[in-house]
Coordinates of C-alpha atoms and ligand atoms in Angstrom, one line a residue:
X427 CA -4.5 25.0 27.3
X428 CA -6.7 26.5 30.0
X429 CA -5.1 27.5 33.3
X430 CA -7.0 24.7 35.0
X431 CA -5.3 22.3 32.6
X432 CA -3.3 19.9 34.5
X433 CA -0.6 18.2 32.4
X434 CA 0.1 14.6 33.2
X435 CA 3.8 15.2 33.2
X436 CA 5.6 18.3 34.0
X437 CA 4.8 21.6 32.2
X438 CA 6.5 22.1 28.8
X439 CA 9.8 23.3 29.9
X440 CA 10.6 24.4 26.5
X441 CA 13.9 26.1 26.1
X442 CA 14.2 29.0 23.7
X443 CA 17.1 30.6 21.9
X444 CA 17.3 33.1 19.1
X445 CA 18.0 31.9 15.6
X446 CA 17.9 33.0 12.0
X447 CA 15.4 30.9 10.1
X448 CA 15.1 30.2 6.4
X449 CA 11.4 31.3 6.4
X450 CA 9.2 33.7 8.1
X451 CA 10.9 36.5 10.0
X452 CA 14.5 36.6 10.9
X453 CA 14.9 36.5 14.7
X454 CA 12.6 34.2 16.5
X455 CA 12.5 31.8 19.5
X456 CA 13.2 28.2 18.6
X457 CA 12.2 25.2 20.8
X458 CA 15.3 23.1 21.5
X459 CA 13.6 20.2 23.0
X460 CA 10.1 18.9 23.9
X461 CA 9.6 17.0 27.2
X462 CA 5.9 16.6 27.2
X463 CA 3.4 14.7 25.1
X464 CA 2.4 17.7 22.8
X465 CA 4.2 16.1 19.9
X466 CA 3.9 15.6 16.2
X467 CA 3.6 11.9 15.6
X468 CA 4.2 9.8 12.5
X469 CA 2.2 6.7 11.8
X470 CA 4.2 3.9 10.2
X471 CA 2.4 0.9 8.6
X472 CA 5.4 -1.3 9.3
X473 CA 5.2 -3.7 6.4
X474 CA 5.1 -0.9 3.9
X475 CA 7.8 1.5 5.2
X476 CA 11.3 0.3 4.7
X477 CA 12.8 -3.2 4.1
X478 CA 16.1 -4.0 5.5
X479 CA 16.5 -7.6 4.4
X480 CA 15.4 -7.6 0.8
X481 CA 12.2 -9.7 1.3
X482 CA 10.0 -6.9 0.1
X483 CA 8.4 -6.4 3.5
X484 CA 9.1 -3.4 5.6
X485 CA 10.6 -4.3 9.0
X486 CA 11.8 -2.8 12.3
X487 CA 15.4 -2.6 11.1
X488 CA 14.2 -0.7 8.1
X489 CA 12.7 1.9 10.5
X490 CA 16.0 2.0 12.4
X491 CA 17.8 2.7 9.1
X492 CA 15.4 5.5 8.3
X493 CA 15.6 7.3 11.6
X494 CA 17.7 10.1 10.3
X495 CA 15.0 10.8 7.8
X496 CA 12.4 11.0 10.6
X497 CA 14.4 12.8 13.2
X498 CA 18.1 13.3 13.2
X499 CA 18.3 14.2 16.8
X500 CA 18.1 18.0 16.3
X501 CA 14.6 19.2 15.7
X502 CA 16.0 22.5 14.4
X503 CA 18.5 21.0 11.9
X504 CA 16.1 21.4 9.0
X505 CA 17.6 18.2 7.6
X506 CA 15.0 15.7 8.9
X507 CA 11.3 15.8 9.1
X508 CA 11.5 16.4 12.9
X509 CA 8.7 14.2 14.1
X510 CA 8.8 13.5 17.8
X511 CA 6.8 10.2 18.1
X512 CA 6.1 7.1 16.1
X513 CA 3.0 4.9 16.1
X514 CA 3.9 1.5 14.8
X515 CA 1.0 -0.5 13.3
X516 CA 0.7 -4.0 14.9
X517 CA 4.0 -5.8 15.1
X518 CA 3.1 -9.0 16.9
X519 CA 3.0 -12.4 15.3
X520 CA 0.0 -12.6 13.0
X521 CA -1.1 -14.5 9.8
X522 CA -2.2 -11.4 7.9
X523 CA -0.2 -8.7 6.3
X524 CA -1.8 -6.0 8.4
X525 CA -1.3 -7.9 11.6
X526 CA -4.5 -6.7 13.3
X527 CA -5.2 -10.3 14.2
X528 CA -2.6 -11.3 16.7
X529 CA -1.6 -15.0 17.1
X530 CA 1.0 -14.3 19.9
X531 CA 1.2 -11.0 21.8
X532 CA 4.6 -11.9 23.1
X533 CA 6.3 -12.5 19.8
X534 CA 7.4 -10.0 17.2
X535 CA 6.2 -11.1 13.8
X536 CA 9.1 -12.8 11.9
X537 CA 8.4 -10.6 8.9
X538 CA 9.2 -7.6 11.0
X539 CA 12.2 -8.7 13.1
X540 CA 12.9 -9.6 16.7
X541 CA 12.4 -8.3 20.2
X542 CA 16.1 -7.2 20.1
X543 CA 15.2 -5.1 17.0
X544 CA 12.4 -3.5 18.8
X545 CA 14.6 -2.7 21.8
X546 CA 17.2 -1.2 19.5
X547 CA 14.6 0.9 17.8
X548 CA 13.3 2.2 21.0
X549 CA 16.8 3.0 22.3
X550 CA 17.7 4.8 19.1
X551 CA 14.4 6.7 19.1
X552 CA 14.9 7.8 22.7
X553 CA 18.3 9.0 22.0
X554 CA 16.6 11.4 19.6
X555 CA 13.7 12.2 21.9
X556 CA 11.3 10.4 19.8
X557 CA 8.5 8.4 21.5
X558 CA 7.5 5.0 20.3
X559 CA 3.9 3.8 20.7
X560 CA 2.6 0.3 19.7
X561 CA -0.7 -0.5 18.2
X562 CA -2.4 -2.7 20.7
X563 CA -5.5 -4.7 19.6
X564 CA -7.3 -5.6 22.8
X565 CA -10.8 -6.6 21.7
X566 CA -9.9 -9.5 19.5
X567 CA -7.1 -11.9 18.7
X568 CA -6.4 -14.1 15.7
X569 CA -8.1 -17.5 15.6
X570 CA -4.5 -18.8 15.3
X571 CA -3.8 -17.7 18.8
X572 CA -3.3 -20.5 21.3
X573 CA -5.7 -18.8 23.6
X574 CA -8.5 -19.3 21.0
X575 CA -7.4 -23.0 20.4
X576 CA -7.6 -23.6 24.1
X577 CA -11.0 -21.9 24.2
X578 CA -12.3 -24.1 21.5
X579 CA -11.0 -27.3 23.2
X580 CA -12.5 -26.2 26.5
X581 CA -15.9 -25.9 24.7
X582 CA -15.5 -29.1 22.8
X583 CA -14.8 -31.0 26.1
X584 CA -17.5 -29.0 28.1
X585 CA -14.7 -28.2 30.4
X586 CA -16.3 -25.1 32.1
X587 CA -13.8 -25.1 34.9
X588 CA -11.0 -24.4 32.4
X589 CA -9.9 -20.7 32.5
X590 CA -10.0 -20.6 28.6
X591 CA -13.7 -21.5 28.6
X592 CA -14.5 -17.9 29.2
X593 CA -11.6 -16.3 27.3
X594 CA -13.7 -15.3 24.2
X595 CA -17.3 -14.0 23.8
X596 CA -19.6 -16.9 23.0
X597 CA -23.4 -17.7 22.8
X598 CA -25.4 -20.7 22.8
X599 CA -27.9 -21.3 20.0
X600 CA -30.7 -18.8 20.2
X601 CA -28.8 -16.6 22.7
X602 CA -26.8 -14.6 20.1
X603 CA -27.0 -10.8 20.7
X604 CA -28.6 -8.8 17.8
X605 CA -26.1 -6.8 15.7
X606 CA -23.2 -9.0 16.8
X607 CA -21.5 -11.5 14.3
X608 CA -21.2 -15.2 15.3
X609 CA -19.5 -18.2 14.0
X610 CA -19.8 -21.8 15.0
X611 CA -17.2 -23.0 17.5
X612 CA -15.5 -25.8 15.7
X613 CA -16.8 -29.2 17.0
X614 CA -19.6 -27.5 18.9
X615 CA -22.9 -27.8 17.0
X616 CA -24.8 -25.2 19.1
X617 CA -22.2 -22.9 20.4
X618 CA -20.9 -19.7 18.7
X619 CA -18.0 -17.4 19.2
X620 CA -18.2 -13.7 18.4
X621 CA -16.1 -12.2 15.6
X622 CA -17.4 -8.6 14.8
X623 CA -14.7 -7.7 12.3
X624 CA -14.1 -11.2 10.8
X625 CA -14.4 -14.9 11.5
X626 CA -10.6 -15.1 12.1
X627 CA -10.8 -12.3 14.7
X628 CA -12.6 -13.8 17.8
X629 CA -13.6 -11.3 20.4
X630 CA -12.0 -11.6 23.8
X631 CA -14.2 -11.6 26.9
X632 CA -13.3 -8.9 29.4
X633 CA -15.8 -10.2 31.8
X634 CA -13.1 -12.7 32.6
X635 CA -10.4 -11.4 35.0
X636 CA -7.9 -13.7 33.4
X637 CA -8.3 -11.9 30.0
X638 CA -7.9 -8.5 31.7
X639 CA -4.8 -9.6 33.5
X640 CA -3.4 -11.1 30.4
X641 CA -3.8 -8.0 28.4
X642 CA -2.4 -5.9 31.2
X643 CA 0.6 -8.1 31.3
X644 CA 1.0 -7.6 27.6
X645 CA 1.1 -3.9 28.1
X646 CA 3.5 -4.3 31.1
X647 CA 5.8 -6.5 29.0
X648 CA 6.2 -3.8 26.3
X649 CA 6.4 -0.9 28.7
X650 CA 9.2 -3.0 30.3
X651 CA 11.0 -3.0 26.9
X652 CA 10.8 0.7 26.8
X653 CA 7.7 1.6 24.7
X654 CA 6.2 4.9 25.6
X655 CA 2.5 3.9 25.2
X656 CA -0.1 2.5 22.9
X657 CA -2.5 3.2 20.1
X658 CA -5.5 1.2 21.1
X659 CA -7.4 -0.3 18.3
X660 CA -11.2 -0.3 18.0
X661 CA -11.9 0.8 21.5
X662 CA -15.6 0.7 21.3
X663 CA -15.5 -3.1 20.5
X664 CA -14.3 -4.2 24.0
X665 CA -18.0 -4.5 24.8
X666 CA -19.6 -4.0 21.4
X667 CA -22.6 -1.6 21.4
X668 CA -22.1 -1.0 25.1
X669 CA -20.1 2.2 25.4
X670 CA -20.7 2.5 29.1
X671 CA -18.9 -0.7 29.9
X672 CA -16.2 -0.1 27.2
X673 CA -15.5 3.3 28.8
X674 CA -15.3 1.8 32.2
X675 CA -12.9 -0.8 30.9
X676 CA -10.5 1.9 29.7
X677 CA -10.8 4.0 32.8
X678 CA -9.5 1.0 34.7
X679 CA -7.0 -0.1 32.1
X680 CA -5.6 3.4 31.8
X681 CA -5.3 3.8 35.6
X682 CA -3.3 0.5 35.5
X683 CA -1.1 1.7 32.7
X684 CA -0.4 5.0 34.4
X685 CA 0.5 3.1 37.6
X686 CA 3.3 1.4 35.5
X687 CA 4.2 4.5 33.4
X688 CA 2.9 7.8 34.7
X689 CA 3.8 9.7 31.5
X690 CA 2.5 7.0 29.1
X691 CA 1.3 8.4 25.7
X692 CA -1.9 6.7 24.8
X693 CA -4.5 7.3 22.1
X694 CA -7.6 5.4 21.3
X695 CA -9.3 4.8 18.0
X696 CA -13.0 5.5 18.4
X697 CA -14.4 6.0 14.9
X698 CA -17.7 7.5 15.9
X699 CA -19.8 10.6 16.1
X700 CA -18.2 13.2 18.4
X701 CA -20.6 12.8 21.3
X702 CA -19.7 9.1 21.5
X703 CA -16.0 9.7 21.3
X704 CA -16.1 12.3 24.0
X705 CA -17.3 9.6 26.5
X706 CA -14.1 7.6 25.7
X707 CA -12.0 10.7 26.1
X708 CA -12.9 10.6 29.8
X709 CA -10.7 7.6 29.9
X710 CA -8.1 8.1 27.2
X711 CA -7.2 10.6 24.4
X712 CA -8.9 9.8 21.1
X713 CA -8.2 10.6 17.5
X714 CA -10.4 13.5 16.2
X715 CA -12.1 11.8 13.2
X716 CA -14.3 14.9 12.6
X717 CA -11.2 16.9 11.5
X718 CA -9.9 14.2 9.1
X719 CA -10.8 13.0 5.6
X720 CA -12.2 14.5 2.5
X721 CA -15.4 15.9 4.1
X722 CA -13.9 16.8 7.4
X723 CA -13.4 20.2 9.0
X724 CA -10.0 20.9 7.6
X725 CA -10.6 19.7 4.1
X726 CA -13.8 21.8 3.9
X727 CA -12.1 24.8 5.2
X728 CA -9.2 24.6 2.7
X729 CA -11.6 23.9 -0.3
X730 CA -14.6 26.1 0.4
X731 CA -13.5 28.6 2.9
X732 CA -15.1 29.9 6.1
X733 CA -12.1 29.8 8.3
X734 CA -14.4 30.7 11.2
X735 CA -16.0 27.3 11.0
X736 CA -12.6 25.7 11.5
X737 CA -11.5 28.1 14.3
X738 CA -14.9 27.8 16.1
X739 CA -14.4 24.1 15.9
X740 CA -11.0 24.2 17.4
X741 CA -12.2 26.3 20.3
X742 CA -15.3 24.3 21.0
X743 CA -13.6 20.9 20.6
X744 CA -10.8 21.9 22.9
X745 CA -13.2 22.9 25.5
X746 CA -15.2 19.7 25.1
X747 CA -12.1 17.6 25.4
X748 CA -11.0 19.4 28.5
X749 CA -14.3 19.1 30.1
X750 CA -14.3 15.4 29.4
X751 CA -10.8 15.0 30.8
X752 CA -8.7 17.8 32.2
X753 CA -5.6 15.8 31.1
X754 CA -6.9 15.3 27.6
X755 CA -5.8 16.9 24.3
X756 CA -7.0 16.9 20.8
X757 CA -5.4 14.4 18.4
X758 CA -5.7 15.7 14.9
X759 CA -4.9 14.0 11.6
X760 CA -5.9 13.9 8.0
X761 CA -5.9 10.2 7.1
X762 CA -4.6 6.9 8.3
X763 CA -4.2 3.4 7.1
X764 CA -8.0 2.9 7.0
X765 CA -8.7 5.8 4.8
X766 CA -8.0 7.1 1.3
X767 CA -4.8 9.2 1.3
X768 CA -5.2 12.9 1.3
X769 CA -3.2 13.7 -1.8
X770 CA -6.0 12.2 -3.7
X771 CA -8.5 14.8 -2.8
X772 CA -6.4 17.8 -1.4
X773 CA -4.9 18.8 -4.8
X774 CA -1.2 19.5 -4.6
X775 CA -1.2 21.6 -7.7
X776 CA -3.6 24.0 -5.9
X777 CA -1.5 23.8 -2.6
X778 CA -4.5 22.4 -0.8
X779 CA -2.3 19.7 0.9
X780 CA 0.0 22.4 2.3
X781 CA -2.9 24.4 3.5
X782 CA -4.5 21.4 5.1
X783 CA -1.3 20.6 6.8
X784 CA -1.0 24.1 8.1
X785 CA -4.6 23.8 9.6
X786 CA -4.1 20.4 11.3
X787 CA -0.5 20.6 12.4
X788 CA -0.9 24.1 13.6
X789 CA -3.6 23.1 16.0
X790 CA -3.9 22.3 19.7
X791 CA -2.7 18.9 21.0
X792 CA -0.7 16.2 19.1
X793 CA -1.1 15.8 15.4
X794 CA -0.5 12.6 13.5
X795 CA 1.1 12.4 10.0
X796 CA 0.5 9.2 8.0
X797 CA 3.8 8.0 6.4
X798 CA 4.1 9.1 2.9
X799 CA 1.7 12.0 3.4
X800 CA 4.7 14.3 3.6
X801 CA 5.6 13.4 0.0
X802 CA 2.1 13.6 -1.4
X803 CA 1.8 9.9 -1.8
X804 CA -1.6 8.7 -3.1
X805 CA -3.6 5.6 -2.5
X806 CA -7.3 4.8 -2.3
X807 CA -9.3 1.7 -2.0
X808 CA -10.6 1.9 -5.6
X809 CA -12.8 -0.5 -7.4
X810 CA -10.9 -3.4 -6.0
X811 CA -12.2 -2.2 -2.6
X812 CA -8.9 -3.1 -0.8
X813 CA -7.3 -1.4 2.1
X814 CA -3.9 -2.6 0.7
X815 CA -4.2 0.4 -1.7
X816 CA -4.1 2.8 1.3
X817 CA -0.9 1.1 2.6
X818 CA 1.4 1.2 -0.4
X819 CA 5.1 0.9 -0.2
X820 CA 6.9 4.2 0.8
X821 CA 8.3 5.8 -2.3
X822 CA 12.0 6.3 -1.2
X823 CA 13.4 6.6 -4.7
X824 CA 16.6 4.8 -3.6
X825 CA 17.6 1.2 -3.2
X826 CA 15.0 0.3 -0.6
X827 CA 13.4 -3.0 -1.6
X828 CA 10.1 -2.4 0.2
X829 CA 7.2 -3.5 -1.9
X830 CA 3.4 -3.0 -1.9
X831 CA 1.3 -5.3 0.3
X832 CA -0.4 -8.3 -1.3
X833 CA -3.7 -7.5 -3.0
X834 CA -2.6 -4.0 -4.1
X835 CA -4.2 -2.8 -7.4
X836 CA -3.2 0.9 -7.3
X837 CA -1.4 1.9 -10.5
X838 CA 2.1 3.2 -9.9
X839 CA 1.7 5.8 -12.6
X840 CA -0.9 7.7 -10.4
X841 CA 1.9 8.6 -8.1
X842 CA 2.8 12.0 -9.5
X843 CA 4.6 13.8 -6.8
X844 CA 7.9 12.0 -6.8
X845 CA 9.9 10.3 -4.1
X846 CA 11.8 11.1 -0.9
X847 CA 15.1 11.2 -2.8
X848 CA 13.7 13.6 -5.4
X849 CA 12.0 15.9 -2.9
X850 CA 15.1 16.1 -0.6
X851 CA 16.8 17.8 -3.6
X852 CA 14.1 20.3 -4.2
X853 CA 13.8 23.2 -1.9
X854 CA 10.1 23.7 -2.9
X855 CA 9.1 20.1 -2.3
X856 CA 6.2 19.1 -0.2
X857 CA 8.7 17.2 2.0
X858 CA 10.6 20.3 2.7
X859 CA 7.3 22.1 3.4
X860 CA 6.4 19.6 6.0
X861 CA 9.8 19.8 7.6
X862 CA 9.5 23.6 7.8
X863 CA 5.9 23.4 9.1
X864 CA 6.8 21.1 12.0
X865 CA 9.7 23.3 12.9
X866 CA 7.4 26.3 12.7
X867 CA 4.9 24.6 15.2
X868 CA 7.8 23.8 17.5
X869 CA 8.8 27.5 17.6
X870 CA 5.6 28.5 19.2
X871 CA 4.9 26.2 22.2
X872 CA 1.5 28.0 22.6
X873 CA 0.2 26.4 19.3
X874 CA 0.1 22.9 20.8
X875 CA -0.5 23.8 24.4
X876 CA -2.4 27.1 24.6
X877 CA -6.1 27.9 25.1
X878 CA -7.7 28.8 21.8
X879 CA -10.3 31.5 21.3
X880 CA -11.8 31.9 17.8
X881 CA -12.0 35.3 16.0
X882 CA -14.6 36.2 13.4
X883 CA -13.8 38.3 10.4
X884 CA -15.9 39.6 7.5
X885 CA -13.6 37.7 5.0
X886 CA -14.6 34.1 4.7
X887 CA -11.3 32.7 3.7
X888 CA -9.4 34.6 6.5
X889 CA -9.6 33.9 10.2
X890 CA -7.7 33.0 13.3
X891 CA -7.5 32.4 16.9
X892 CA -6.1 34.1 20.0
X893 CA -4.0 31.6 21.9
X894 CA -3.2 32.1 25.5
X895 CA -0.4 30.1 27.1
X896 CA 1.7 30.9 30.2
X897 CA -0.1 34.3 30.5
X898 CA 1.0 35.4 27.0
X899 CA -1.3 35.8 24.1
X900 CA -0.4 35.2 20.5
X901 CA -2.5 35.3 17.4
X902 CA -2.6 32.5 14.7
X903 CA -4.2 33.6 11.5
X904 CA -4.8 31.8 8.2
X905 CA -5.6 33.0 4.7
X906 CA -6.9 29.9 2.8
X907 CA -7.6 31.8 -0.4
X908 CA -5.5 31.9 -3.5
X909 CA -5.0 35.7 -3.3
X910 CA -3.4 37.9 -0.7
X911 CA -5.7 39.3 1.9
X912 CA -5.3 42.7 3.6
X913 CA -7.4 43.0 6.7
X914 CA -7.7 45.3 9.8
X915 CA -6.8 42.8 12.5
X916 CA -8.9 44.7 15.0
X917 CA -12.0 44.4 12.9
X918 CA -13.4 41.4 14.7
X919 CA -16.6 42.0 16.8
X920 CA -15.7 39.3 19.3
X921 CA -12.5 40.5 21.1
X922 CA -10.6 43.6 22.0
X923 CA -7.3 42.8 20.3
X924 CA -4.1 44.4 19.1
X925 CA -0.8 43.1 17.8
X926 CA 2.5 44.7 17.3
X927 CA 4.7 42.2 15.5
X928 CA 4.8 39.4 13.1
X929 CA 6.6 36.5 14.7
X930 CA 6.6 34.2 11.8
X931 CA 4.6 32.9 8.7
X932 CA 4.4 29.8 6.6
X933 CA 2.7 29.2 3.3
X934 CA 2.7 30.3 -0.3
X935 CA 3.2 33.9 0.6
X936 CA 4.6 36.3 3.2
X937 CA 2.9 38.4 5.9
X938 CA 3.4 41.9 7.3
X939 CA 1.8 44.1 9.8
X940 CA 1.5 47.9 9.4
X941 CA -0.3 49.4 12.4
X942 CA -3.5 47.3 12.6
X943 CA -3.3 46.3 9.0
X944 CA -2.2 42.7 8.3
X945 CA -1.3 41.7 4.7
X946 CA -1.1 38.0 4.4
X947 CA -0.1 36.1 1.2
X948 CA -2.2 33.4 -0.4
X949 CA -2.7 30.1 1.5
X950 CA -0.4 31.3 4.3
X951 CA -0.6 31.2 8.1
X952 CA 1.0 33.8 10.4
X953 CA 1.7 34.1 14.1
X954 CA 1.4 37.6 15.5
X955 CA 2.3 39.0 19.0
Ligands
ACG2287 C1 -9.4 -0.5 13.2 C2 -8.0 -0.6 12.5 C3 -8.1 -1.4 11.2 C4 -8.4 -2.9 11.6 C5 -9.4 -3.0 12.7 C6 -9.7 -4.4 13.1 C7 -9.8 -1.9 13.4 O1 -7.6 0.7 12.3 O2 -7.0 -1.3 10.4 O3 -8.8 -3.6 10.5 O4 -8.6 -4.7 14.1 C8 -14.6 0.5 12.0 C9 -14.0 0.4 13.4 C10 -12.6 0.7 13.5 C11 -11.8 -0.1 12.4 C12 -12.4 0.3 11.1 C13 -11.7 -0.4 9.9 N1 -10.4 0.2 12.4 O5 -14.7 1.1 14.4 O6 -12.1 0.3 14.7 O7 -13.8 -0.1 11.1 C14 -18.3 3.9 10.6 C15 -18.3 3.1 11.9 C16 -16.9 2.8 12.3 C17 -16.1 2.2 11.3 C18 -16.1 3.1 10.1 C19 -15.3 2.6 8.9 O8 -19.0 3.8 12.9 O9 -17.0 2.0 13.5 O10 -14.8 1.9 11.7 O11 -17.4 3.4 9.6 O12 -15.8 1.4 8.5 C20 -18.7 9.2 10.3 C21 -19.4 8.5 11.5 C22 -18.6 7.2 11.8 C23 -18.6 6.4 10.6 C24 -17.9 7.1 9.5 C25 -17.7 6.4 8.2 O13 -17.4 9.7 10.6 O14 -19.3 9.4 12.6 O15 -19.3 6.5 12.9 O16 -17.8 5.3 10.9 O17 -18.7 8.3 9.2 O18 -19.0 5.9 7.7 C26 -8.1 -4.7 10.1 C27 -7.5 -4.5 8.7 C28 -8.5 -4.3 7.6 C29 -9.4 -5.4 7.6 C30 -10.0 -5.7 9.0 C31 -10.8 -7.0 9.0 O19 -6.7 -3.4 8.8 O20 -7.9 -4.1 6.4 O21 -10.4 -5.3 6.7 O22 -8.9 -5.9 9.9

């Protein structure tokens, strides 16, 4: 990123070697290892990923068993996906299948395994230089949590001196805040607790120091076990409808986390218009929702062109993030467990998925892949209006016994792109494309870490960025059209540029440079020096 950019941990001391690759040009630098946070992450919805004990529910040992699929320890082997970080959806004791309502923050849910399994998973991930971050739901717990039961008792007894009396957000009759959801505290006729997501998800009260300390200790406990950081759920709900106080909370919480672990990898979920999210980025990196989904920046660029809209966005957003927080970085993704899967709208037959993957994985910061995206799994809420359809069992195509979550209505026959097993056998599969794409990104440290400047060309479906990193400049160009494009690379009004060499390309075609004339195949991205 920009020269003023201060990285939280040491600069990317990426080692380079020369290697003959299976795609793009022949000789090119390859990153051997990554020791900063500019990583490709993989979101695992734990119950749906891989089942080790035959009960149909994915578990931690299932993930351990699949590590060779995710990262076999050599990011250049070409034999595993090569992701460098894993986000685990909530794993703590919970009555629901999704586990966003936590009954005990210190207990791994029995469906998923034990603390020993978590430790083993972390150790094995670290052996492969894969970070593990946990989903941490701070704003609410389950109503099954002992804390909530103690809160209810304290209110029933009018025991205001009891520390649990203030543990959750509550209001007396007539004092409810507008726009917040309330439910009667059992046994208390005129007192209500707040539950903005659901009645079984009471909102914790961060005006109580005891709650703050409790949740800091939870983070400390898991950092102590070796986790690398957290994905913070629903960050704008710490103080609902009061961004200022929620942002202040995260500034303090993050300072305390960095005290425990200076290189912690943390990312917040603030599903909001950009201006609101940028406030939270002052405290913690946040997912970039603008780039994601069917109507987001990437999908629009792939489907209807104007690459300049996308490259301008990258430049502007990177600047805004850096202004909000010099230690911040963009966190791009296409979909997650709350969204319809991208294979449903980015048509595989038209290579839209591949092009979308190029645009978001070859972008600054740390992109997140949603499990199954790399094999083109589908899943959408549908008429049943259930999130379970967005969290279907991973299609391994082998003996894995993992099953769809309860409530699923998605028809299996709609899955048309095959399984992991099938795609591993097929050189041209989407899975192999993702594997090559991640390796491609790793080859050019500037893509994740450099400072982007957008270039404008006459052709709508062609465009790119100049990327400056460590005083070197590369060009990253994309042709999103279904035809090859030939373009004078200097024909941009906005910068005085020249390139001498193609360093690599990835997509449906090839790329070559003859003087200033770049010829780039359909739906292809190229790096020039
Ligand atoms: C998180 C988790 C989710 C989980 C919970 C509760 C929170 O990822 O799995 O649900 O622990 C809102 C919240 C998010 C929340 C989603 C589900 N996700 O902000 O934290 O709901 C608007 C609102 C957003 C809202 C979004 C989707 O502003 O706040 O997200 O809609 O409903 C533009 C606008 C943007 C707007 C969008 C969409 O982008 O800029 O503001 O967002 O358009 O209109 C768990 C389970 C669920 C269960 C729930 C009760 O996983 O299955 O239902 O608990």
